[in-house]
PDB file of C-alpha atoms in Angstrom:
ATOM      1  CA  UNK Z 266      14.076  17.725  28.057  1.00  0.00           C
ATOM      2  CA  UNK Z 267      10.713  15.267  28.341  1.00  0.00           C
ATOM      3  CA  UNK Z 268       7.736  15.282  25.286  1.00  0.00           C
ATOM      4  CA  UNK Z 269       4.305  14.754  24.899  1.00  0.00           C
ATOM      5  CA  UNK Z 270       5.207  11.093  23.911  1.00  0.00           C
ATOM      6  CA  UNK Z 271       8.125  10.167  26.224  1.00  0.00           C
ATOM      7  CA  UNK Z 272       9.090  11.066  29.563  1.00  0.00           C
ATOM      8  CA  UNK Z 273      12.880  10.089  29.114  1.00  0.00           C
ATOM      9  CA  UNK Z 274      15.630  12.364  30.003  1.00  0.00           C
ATOM     10  CA  UNK Z 275      18.378  14.259  27.902  1.00  0.00           C
ATOM     11  CA  UNK Z 276      21.436  11.728  27.603  1.00  0.00           C
ATOM     12  CA  UNK Z 277      18.725   8.472  29.090  1.00  0.00           C
ATOM     13  CA  UNK Z 278      18.631   7.452  25.150  1.00  0.00           C
ATOM     14  CA  UNK Z 279      21.533   6.085  23.551  1.00  0.00           C
ATOM     15  CA  UNK Z 280      22.560   6.898  20.142  1.00  0.00           C
ATOM     16  CA  UNK Z 281      21.818   3.781  18.361  1.00  0.00           C
ATOM     17  CA  UNK Z 282      17.981   2.610  18.956  1.00  0.00           C
ATOM     18  CA  UNK Z 283      16.346  -0.784  18.316  1.00  0.00           C
ATOM     19  CA  UNK Z 284      12.286  -0.268  17.254  1.00  0.00           C
ATOM     20  CA  UNK Z 285      10.048  -3.191  16.993  1.00  0.00           C
ATOM     21  CA  UNK Z 286       6.229  -2.267  16.979  1.00  0.00           C
ATOM     22  CA  UNK Z 287       5.202  -3.768  20.379  1.00  0.00           C
ATOM     23  CA  UNK Z 288       6.094  -3.067  23.490  1.00  0.00           C
ATOM     24  CA  UNK Z 289       6.544  -6.121  25.325  1.00  0.00           C
ATOM     25  CA  UNK Z 290       9.091  -7.197  22.611  1.00  0.00           C
ATOM     26  CA  UNK Z 291      10.998  -4.038  23.479  1.00  0.00           C
ATOM     27  CA  UNK Z 292      11.209  -5.508  26.780  1.00  0.00           C
ATOM     28  CA  UNK Z 293      11.824  -9.131  26.354  1.00  0.00           C
ATOM     29  CA  UNK Z 294      14.891  -7.487  23.763  1.00  0.00           C
ATOM     30  CA  UNK Z 295      16.029  -5.231  26.236  1.00  0.00           C
ATOM     31  CA  UNK Z 296      16.323  -8.008  29.096  1.00  0.00           C
ATOM     32  CA  UNK Z 297      17.896 -10.607  26.596  1.00  0.00           C
ATOM     33  CA  UNK Z 298      20.355  -8.513  25.892  1.00  0.00           C
ATOM     34  CA  UNK Z 299      21.144  -5.923  28.736  1.00  0.00           C
ATOM     35  CA  UNK Z 300      21.281  -7.588  31.836  1.00  0.00           C
ATOM     36  CA  UNK Z 301      21.677  -3.398  32.917  1.00  0.00           C
ATOM     37  CA  UNK Z 302      18.440  -2.448  30.820  1.00  0.00           C
ATOM     38  CA  UNK Z 303      16.638   0.297  32.668  1.00  0.00           C
ATOM     39  CA  UNK Z 304      13.079   1.492  32.183  1.00  0.00           C
ATOM     40  CA  UNK Z 305      13.409   5.125  30.599  1.00  0.00           C
ATOM     41  CA  UNK Z 306       9.692   5.920  29.180  1.00  0.00           C
ATOM     42  CA  UNK Z 307       6.900   4.416  29.218  1.00  0.00           C
ATOM     43  CA  UNK Z 308       4.443   6.802  28.416  1.00  0.00           C
ATOM     44  CA  UNK Z 309       0.682   4.762  27.249  1.00  0.00           C
ATOM     45  CA  UNK Z 310       2.907   1.931  27.666  1.00  0.00           C
ATOM     46  CA  UNK Z 311       5.472   2.475  25.121  1.00  0.00           C
ATOM     47  CA  UNK Z 312       8.312   1.187  26.494  1.00  0.00           C
ATOM     48  CA  UNK Z 313      11.785   2.437  26.104  1.00  0.00           C
ATOM     49  CA  UNK Z 314      14.628   0.913  27.633  1.00  0.00           C
ATOM     50  CA  UNK Z 315      18.616   1.781  27.702  1.00  0.00           C
ATOM     51  CA  UNK Z 316      21.677  -0.102  29.427  1.00  0.00           C
ATOM     52  CA  UNK Z 317      24.929  -2.005  27.462  1.00  0.00           C
ATOM     53  CA  UNK Z 318      25.603  -4.408  25.158  1.00  0.00           C
ATOM     54  CA  UNK Z 319      29.124  -5.746  25.539  1.00  0.00           C
ATOM     55  CA  UNK Z 320      30.146  -2.627  27.355  1.00  0.00           C
ATOM     56  CA  UNK Z 321      28.525  -0.116  24.117  1.00  0.00           C
ATOM     57  CA  UNK Z 322      25.658   1.786  25.092  1.00  0.00           C
ATOM     58  CA  UNK Z 323      21.998   0.734  23.544  1.00  0.00           C
ATOM     59  CA  UNK Z 324      18.239   1.641  23.717  1.00  0.00           C
ATOM     60  CA  UNK Z 325      14.818  -0.158  23.089  1.00  0.00           C
ATOM     61  CA  UNK Z 326      11.880   1.841  22.383  1.00  0.00           C
ATOM     62  CA  UNK Z 327       8.394   0.471  20.795  1.00  0.00           C
ATOM     63  CA  UNK Z 328       7.398   1.991  18.146  1.00  0.00           C
ATOM     64  CA  UNK Z 329       4.012   1.314  17.858  1.00  0.00           C
ATOM     65  CA  UNK Z 330       1.728  -0.074  15.305  1.00  0.00           C
ATOM     66  CA  UNK Z 331       1.490   2.291  11.723  1.00  0.00           C
ATOM     67  CA  UNK Z 332       3.377   4.814  10.154  1.00  0.00           C
ATOM     68  CA  UNK Z 333       1.826   7.828  12.056  1.00  0.00           C
ATOM     69  CA  UNK Z 334       2.700   5.640  15.553  1.00  0.00           C
ATOM     70  CA  UNK Z 335       6.010   5.233  14.296  1.00  0.00           C
ATOM     71  CA  UNK Z 336       6.891   9.034  13.210  1.00  0.00           C
ATOM     72  CA  UNK Z 337       6.734  10.435  16.331  1.00  0.00           C
ATOM     73  CA  UNK Z 338       8.795   8.346  18.132  1.00  0.00           C
ATOM     74  CA  UNK Z 339      11.311   8.619  15.483  1.00  0.00           C
ATOM     75  CA  UNK Z 340      10.399  11.965  15.175  1.00  0.00           C
ATOM     76  CA  UNK Z 341      11.152  12.523  18.681  1.00  0.00           C
ATOM     77  CA  UNK Z 342      14.235  10.434  19.081  1.00  0.00           C
ATOM     78  CA  UNK Z 343      16.130  12.079  16.609  1.00  0.00           C
ATOM     79  CA  UNK Z 344      15.121  15.803  16.904  1.00  0.00           C
ATOM     80  CA  UNK Z 345      14.828  16.125  21.247  1.00  0.00           C
ATOM     81  CA  UNK Z 346      16.995  12.770  21.891  1.00  0.00           C
ATOM     82  CA  UNK Z 347      20.299  13.002  19.738  1.00  0.00           C
ATOM     83  CA  UNK Z 348      19.893   9.491  18.788  1.00  0.00           C
ATOM     84  CA  UNK Z 349      21.949   8.786  15.701  1.00  0.00           C
ATOM     85  CA  UNK Z 350      19.973   5.488  14.322  1.00  0.00           C
ATOM     86  CA  UNK Z 351      16.923   3.430  14.621  1.00  0.00           C
ATOM     87  CA  UNK Z 352      17.146   0.160  13.455  1.00  0.00           C
ATOM     88  CA  UNK Z 353      13.313  -1.273  12.384  1.00  0.00           C
ATOM     89  CA  UNK Z 354      12.837  -5.183  13.757  1.00  0.00           C
ATOM     90  CA  UNK Z 355       9.496  -6.322  13.002  1.00  0.00           C
ATOM     91  CA  UNK Z 356       7.225  -8.766  10.930  1.00  0.00           C
ATOM     92  CA  UNK Z 357       6.320  -7.996   7.363  1.00  0.00           C
ATOM     93  CA  UNK Z 358       4.138 -10.337   4.986  1.00  0.00           C
ATOM     94  CA  UNK Z 359       5.768 -11.922   2.462  1.00  0.00           C
ATOM     95  CA  UNK Z 360       4.199 -11.521  -1.301  1.00  0.00           C
ATOM     96  CA  UNK Z 361       7.202 -12.076  -3.825  1.00  0.00           C
ATOM     97  CA  UNK Z 362       7.768 -16.042  -4.909  1.00  0.00           C
ATOM     98  CA  UNK Z 363      10.642 -16.562  -3.164  1.00  0.00           C
ATOM     99  CA  UNK Z 364      10.238 -15.150   0.003  1.00  0.00           C
ATOM    100  CA  UNK Z 365       8.932 -18.036   2.431  1.00  0.00           C
ATOM    101  CA  UNK Z 366       7.993 -17.645   5.973  1.00  0.00           C
ATOM    102  CA  UNK Z 367      10.577 -17.237   8.563  1.00  0.00           C
ATOM    103  CA  UNK Z 368      13.309 -15.934   6.000  1.00  0.00           C
ATOM    104  CA  UNK Z 369      14.109 -12.529   6.710  1.00  0.00           C
ATOM    105  CA  UNK Z 370      14.210  -9.113   4.983  1.00  0.00           C
ATOM    106  CA  UNK Z 371      16.302  -6.062   4.958  1.00  0.00           C
ATOM    107  CA  UNK Z 372      14.524  -3.561   3.823  1.00  0.00           C
ATOM    108  CA  UNK Z 373      16.999  -1.335   0.859  1.00  0.00           C
ATOM    109  CA  UNK Z 374      13.782   0.619  -0.178  1.00  0.00           C
ATOM    110  CA  UNK Z 375       9.579   1.193   1.033  1.00  0.00           C
ATOM    111  CA  UNK Z 376       7.128   1.658  -1.449  1.00  0.00           C
ATOM    112  CA  UNK Z 377       4.519   3.274  -0.213  1.00  0.00           C
ATOM    113  CA  UNK Z 378       0.468   3.881  -0.821  1.00  0.00           C
ATOM    114  CA  UNK Z 379       0.633   6.388   2.284  1.00  0.00           C
ATOM    115  CA  UNK Z 380       0.604  10.424   1.786  1.00  0.00           C
ATOM    116  CA  UNK Z 381       2.813  10.455   4.799  1.00  0.00           C
ATOM    117  CA  UNK Z 382       6.484  11.267   2.750  1.00  0.00           C
ATOM    118  CA  UNK Z 383       4.407  12.850  -0.089  1.00  0.00           C
ATOM    119  CA  UNK Z 384       3.938  15.958   1.421  1.00  0.00           C
ATOM    120  CA  UNK Z 385       7.843  16.396   2.557  1.00  0.00           C
ATOM    121  CA  UNK Z 386       9.134  17.793  -0.789  1.00  0.00           C
ATOM    122  CA  UNK Z 387       6.475  18.926  -3.012  1.00  0.00           C
ATOM    123  CA  UNK Z 388       6.012  17.772  -6.587  1.00  0.00           C
ATOM    124  CA  UNK Z 389       9.316  15.391  -6.262  1.00  0.00           C
ATOM    125  CA  UNK Z 390       7.859  11.373  -5.573  1.00  0.00           C
ATOM    126  CA  UNK Z 391      10.202  11.093  -2.278  1.00  0.00           C
ATOM    127  CA  UNK Z 392      12.195   7.793  -2.518  1.00  0.00           C
ATOM    128  CA  UNK Z 393      12.479   6.317   1.222  1.00  0.00           C
ATOM    129  CA  UNK Z 394      15.500   4.184   1.584  1.00  0.00           C
ATOM    130  CA  UNK Z 395      18.045   2.861   3.742  1.00  0.00           C
ATOM    131  CA  UNK Z 396      20.966   4.328   5.535  1.00  0.00           C
ATOM    132  CA  UNK Z 397      23.422   2.909   3.409  1.00  0.00           C
ATOM    133  CA  UNK Z 398      26.032   2.272   6.237  1.00  0.00           C
ATOM    134  CA  UNK Z 399      23.837   0.415   8.553  1.00  0.00           C
ATOM    135  CA  UNK Z 400      22.331  -1.730   5.368  1.00  0.00           C
ATOM    136  CA  UNK Z 401      25.888  -2.580   4.275  1.00  0.00           C
ATOM    137  CA  UNK Z 402      26.582  -3.938   7.868  1.00  0.00           C
ATOM    138  CA  UNK Z 403      23.471  -5.733   8.183  1.00  0.00           C
ATOM    139  CA  UNK Z 404      24.123  -7.274   4.612  1.00  0.00           C
ATOM    140  CA  UNK Z 405      27.585  -8.378   5.738  1.00  0.00           C
ATOM    141  CA  UNK Z 406      26.909  -9.748   8.800  1.00  0.00           C
ATOM    142  CA  UNK Z 407      24.151 -11.850   6.367  1.00  0.00           C
ATOM    143  CA  UNK Z 408      26.506 -12.917   4.055  1.00  0.00           C
ATOM    144  CA  UNK Z 409      28.512 -14.887   6.762  1.00  0.00           C
ATOM    145  CA  UNK Z 410      26.325 -16.305   8.937  1.00  0.00           C
ATOM    146  CA  UNK Z 411      27.024 -20.232   9.219  1.00  0.00           C
ATOM    147  CA  UNK Z 412      23.366 -21.145   9.455  1.00  0.00           C
ATOM    148  CA  UNK Z 413      20.792 -22.246   7.096  1.00  0.00           C
ATOM    149  CA  UNK Z 414      19.218 -18.905   7.458  1.00  0.00           C
ATOM    150  CA  UNK Z 415      17.778 -17.193   4.070  1.00  0.00           C
ATOM    151  CA  UNK Z 416      18.179 -13.594   3.568  1.00  0.00           C
ATOM    152  CA  UNK Z 417      15.978 -11.442   1.007  1.00  0.00           C
ATOM    153  CA  UNK Z 418      17.681  -7.427   0.142  1.00  0.00           C
ATOM    154  CA  UNK Z 419      14.850  -5.520  -2.001  1.00  0.00           C
ATOM    155  CA  UNK Z 420      12.167  -3.412  -1.441  1.00  0.00           C
ATOM    156  CA  UNK Z 421       8.831  -3.332   0.434  1.00  0.00           C
ATOM    157  CA  UNK Z 422       5.536  -1.958   0.265  1.00  0.00           C
ATOM    158  CA  UNK Z 423       4.168   0.470   3.606  1.00  0.00           C
ATOM    159  CA  UNK Z 424       0.966   0.510   3.883  1.00  0.00           C
ATOM    160  CA  UNK Z 425      -1.765   2.462   5.830  1.00  0.00           C
ATOM    161  CA  UNK Z 426      -4.630  -0.494   5.661  1.00  0.00           C
ATOM    162  CA  UNK Z 427      -3.854  -3.951   7.213  1.00  0.00           C
ATOM    163  CA  UNK Z 428      -6.952  -5.439   6.021  1.00  0.00           C
ATOM    164  CA  UNK Z 429      -7.762  -3.669   3.142  1.00  0.00           C
ATOM    165  CA  UNK Z 430      -5.684  -4.529  -0.089  1.00  0.00           C
ATOM    166  CA  UNK Z 431      -6.743  -3.104  -3.802  1.00  0.00           C
ATOM    167  CA  UNK Z 432      -7.272  -5.036  -6.057  1.00  0.00           C
ATOM    168  CA  UNK Z 433      -4.120  -6.621  -7.977  1.00  0.00           C
ATOM    169  CA  UNK Z 434      -1.848  -4.281  -6.140  1.00  0.00           C
ATOM    170  CA  UNK Z 435       0.705  -6.891  -4.523  1.00  0.00           C
ATOM    171  CA  UNK Z 436       0.378  -9.098  -7.374  1.00  0.00           C
ATOM    172  CA  UNK Z 437       1.556  -5.393  -9.483  1.00  0.00           C
ATOM    173  CA  UNK Z 438       4.436  -5.067  -6.878  1.00  0.00           C
ATOM    174  CA  UNK Z 439       5.438  -8.861  -6.997  1.00  0.00           C
ATOM    175  CA  UNK Z 440       5.807  -8.201 -10.561  1.00  0.00           C
ATOM    176  CA  UNK Z 441       8.497  -5.161  -9.591  1.00  0.00           C
ATOM    177  CA  UNK Z 442      10.385  -7.656  -7.481  1.00  0.00           C
ATOM    178  CA  UNK Z 443       8.841  -5.756  -3.829  1.00  0.00           C
ATOM    179  CA  UNK Z 444       9.359  -8.814  -1.522  1.00  0.00           C
ATOM    180  CA  UNK Z 445       6.908  -7.824   1.137  1.00  0.00           C
ATOM    181  CA  UNK Z 446       4.639  -5.550   2.808  1.00  0.00           C
ATOM    182  CA  UNK Z 447       4.447  -3.954   6.218  1.00  0.00           C
ATOM    183  CA  UNK Z 448       3.466  -0.691   7.822  1.00  0.00           C
ATOM    184  CA  UNK Z 449       6.728   1.107   9.145  1.00  0.00           C
ATOM    185  CA  UNK Z 450       9.886   1.112   7.689  1.00  0.00           C
ATOM    186  CA  UNK Z 451       8.782   4.365   4.801  1.00  0.00           C
ATOM    187  CA  UNK Z 452       7.885   6.785   7.215  1.00  0.00           C
ATOM    188  CA  UNK Z 453      11.030   5.642   9.171  1.00  0.00           C
ATOM    189  CA  UNK Z 454      13.322   6.468   6.546  1.00  0.00           C
ATOM    190  CA  UNK Z 455      11.295   9.843   5.643  1.00  0.00           C
ATOM    191  CA  UNK Z 456      12.574  10.539   8.798  1.00  0.00           C
ATOM    192  CA  UNK Z 457      15.414   9.684   9.057  1.00  0.00           C
ATOM    193  CA  UNK Z 458      16.412  11.532   5.388  1.00  0.00           C
ATOM    194  CA  UNK Z 459      14.698  14.979   7.355  1.00  0.00           C
ATOM    195  CA  UNK Z 460      16.703  14.882  10.595  1.00  0.00           C
ATOM    196  CA  UNK Z 461      19.711  12.810   8.184  1.00  0.00           C
ATOM    197  CA  UNK Z 462      20.203  10.580  10.403  1.00  0.00           C
ATOM    198  CA  UNK Z 463      20.483   6.581   9.895  1.00  0.00           C
ATOM    199  CA  UNK Z 464      17.808   4.167   9.528  1.00  0.00           C
ATOM    200  CA  UNK Z 465      17.075   0.539   8.947  1.00  0.00           C
ATOM    201  CA  UNK Z 466      14.313  -2.073   8.451  1.00  0.00           C
ATOM    202  CA  UNK Z 467      14.848  -5.982   9.542  1.00  0.00           C
ATOM    203  CA  UNK Z 468      12.178  -7.539   8.992  1.00  0.00           C
ATOM    204  CA  UNK Z 469      10.982 -11.747   9.582  1.00  0.00           C
ATOM    205  CA  UNK Z 470       8.029 -13.052   7.650  1.00  0.00           C
ATOM    206  CA  UNK Z 471       5.584 -14.168   9.297  1.00  0.00           C
ATOM    207  CA  UNK Z 472       3.435 -15.236   6.633  1.00  0.00           C
ATOM    208  CA  UNK Z 473       2.835 -15.055   2.846  1.00  0.00           C
ATOM    209  CA  UNK Z 474       0.403 -12.702   1.546  1.00  0.00           C
ATOM    210  CA  UNK Z 475      -0.074 -13.994  -1.759  1.00  0.00           C
ATOM    211  CA  UNK Z 476       0.146 -18.214  -1.390  1.00  0.00           C
ATOM    212  CA  UNK Z 477      -1.282 -20.229   1.365  1.00  0.00           C
ATOM    213  CA  UNK Z 478       1.271 -21.905   3.596  1.00  0.00           C
ATOM    214  CA  UNK Z 479       1.196 -23.062   7.049  1.00  0.00           C
ATOM    215  CA  UNK Z 480       1.875 -20.687  10.273  1.00  0.00           C
ATOM    216  CA  UNK Z 481       4.279 -20.621  11.919  1.00  0.00           C
ATOM    217  CA  UNK Z 482       4.665 -21.882  15.105  1.00  0.00           C
ATOM    218  CA  UNK Z 483       4.904 -19.916  18.545  1.00  0.00           C
ATOM    219  CA  UNK Z 484       8.627 -21.725  18.803  1.00  0.00           C
ATOM    220  CA  UNK Z 485       9.814 -20.856  15.065  1.00  0.00           C
ATOM    221  CA  UNK Z 486       8.412 -17.564  15.417  1.00  0.00           C
ATOM    222  CA  UNK Z 487      10.670 -17.089  18.175  1.00  0.00           C
ATOM    223  CA  UNK Z 488      13.745 -18.578  16.926  1.00  0.00           C
ATOM    224  CA  UNK Z 489      13.019 -16.691  13.277  1.00  0.00           C
ATOM    225  CA  UNK Z 490      12.339 -13.508  15.034  1.00  0.00           C
ATOM    226  CA  UNK Z 491      16.536 -13.576  16.981  1.00  0.00           C
ATOM    227  CA  UNK Z 492      17.625 -14.370  12.824  1.00  0.00           C
ATOM    228  CA  UNK Z 493      16.533 -10.616  12.315  1.00  0.00           C
ATOM    229  CA  UNK Z 494      17.403  -9.469  15.567  1.00  0.00           C
ATOM    230  CA  UNK Z 495      21.330 -10.949  15.410  1.00  0.00           C
ATOM    231  CA  UNK Z 496      21.550  -8.335  12.074  1.00  0.00           C
ATOM    232  CA  UNK Z 497      19.630  -5.419  13.498  1.00  0.00           C
ATOM    233  CA  UNK Z 498      22.354  -5.707  16.489  1.00  0.00           C
ATOM    234  CA  UNK Z 499      24.727  -5.569  13.900  1.00  0.00           C
ATOM    235  CA  UNK Z 500      23.708  -2.927  12.762  1.00  0.00           C
ATOM    236  CA  UNK Z 501      22.389  -1.057  15.239  1.00  0.00           C
ATOM    237  CA  UNK Z 502      26.037  -1.347  16.673  1.00  0.00           C
ATOM    238  CA  UNK Z 503      27.975  -0.803  13.312  1.00  0.00           C
ATOM    239  CA  UNK Z 504      31.041   1.734  13.650  1.00  0.00           C
ATOM    240  CA  UNK Z 505      31.590  -0.321  17.316  1.00  0.00           C
ATOM    241  CA  UNK Z 506      34.952  -2.966  17.420  1.00  0.00           C
ATOM    242  CA  UNK Z 507      32.917  -5.599  17.820  1.00  0.00           C
ATOM    243  CA  UNK Z 508      32.636  -8.326  15.807  1.00  0.00           C
ATOM    244  CA  UNK Z 509      29.104  -9.650  14.339  1.00  0.00           C
ATOM    245  CA  UNK Z 510      26.812  -9.020  17.306  1.00  0.00           C
ATOM    246  CA  UNK Z 511      25.778 -12.733  19.487  1.00  0.00           C
ATOM    247  CA  UNK Z 512      22.634 -13.231  20.960  1.00  0.00           C
ATOM    248  CA  UNK Z 513      22.476 -14.753  24.816  1.00  0.00           C
TER     249      UNK Z 513
END
């Protein structure tokens, strides 16, 4: 059955979905990874594709920007289309002094200033954490990398606001070891917990929020995104017989 936001048919989605924010990025990932990829939904231009990667079914769908959008799509993917795991692959702003532009951040947990998760269990401060199986797969792949990619594993902040930040907020989070700020992970982890499914966010550091630094060139942005995509893909296919994912 279709939903108000996804026009796919039953069985169109694979058990694992890569979840970039930009639908054009979803199209690009599908074209890169799956020569047989087919468009299964494009409601509101939020494109979703399914194909096979090295013989294993895989889907890619845009999430849009922000927690409300990501929550809508994640809920429908889990509840209606029986997706088992969603791996967000996107960007973040580094706030920890050890996190530099071009690094990869694997979000073990996500703090948030949003009220979305606070309404899930009254009187409880919900812990938005990644699924251990996916986290372990991505971390293991990161530890075995032969290149010079720097990968950080820890907490991030999921924000509703892109521009507005209360004075001192990020500095205090930095003091508590928070690595970066982004806009979707906490809500995704909350939806996954609700449906007892798996979720993970693997992020490329596109800028540093608390320190001045050079902007990434388009070539650097694409190259570094590929580093995060490899880890996200390895997590998505963690229960297959394939070794660490390789990108074409």
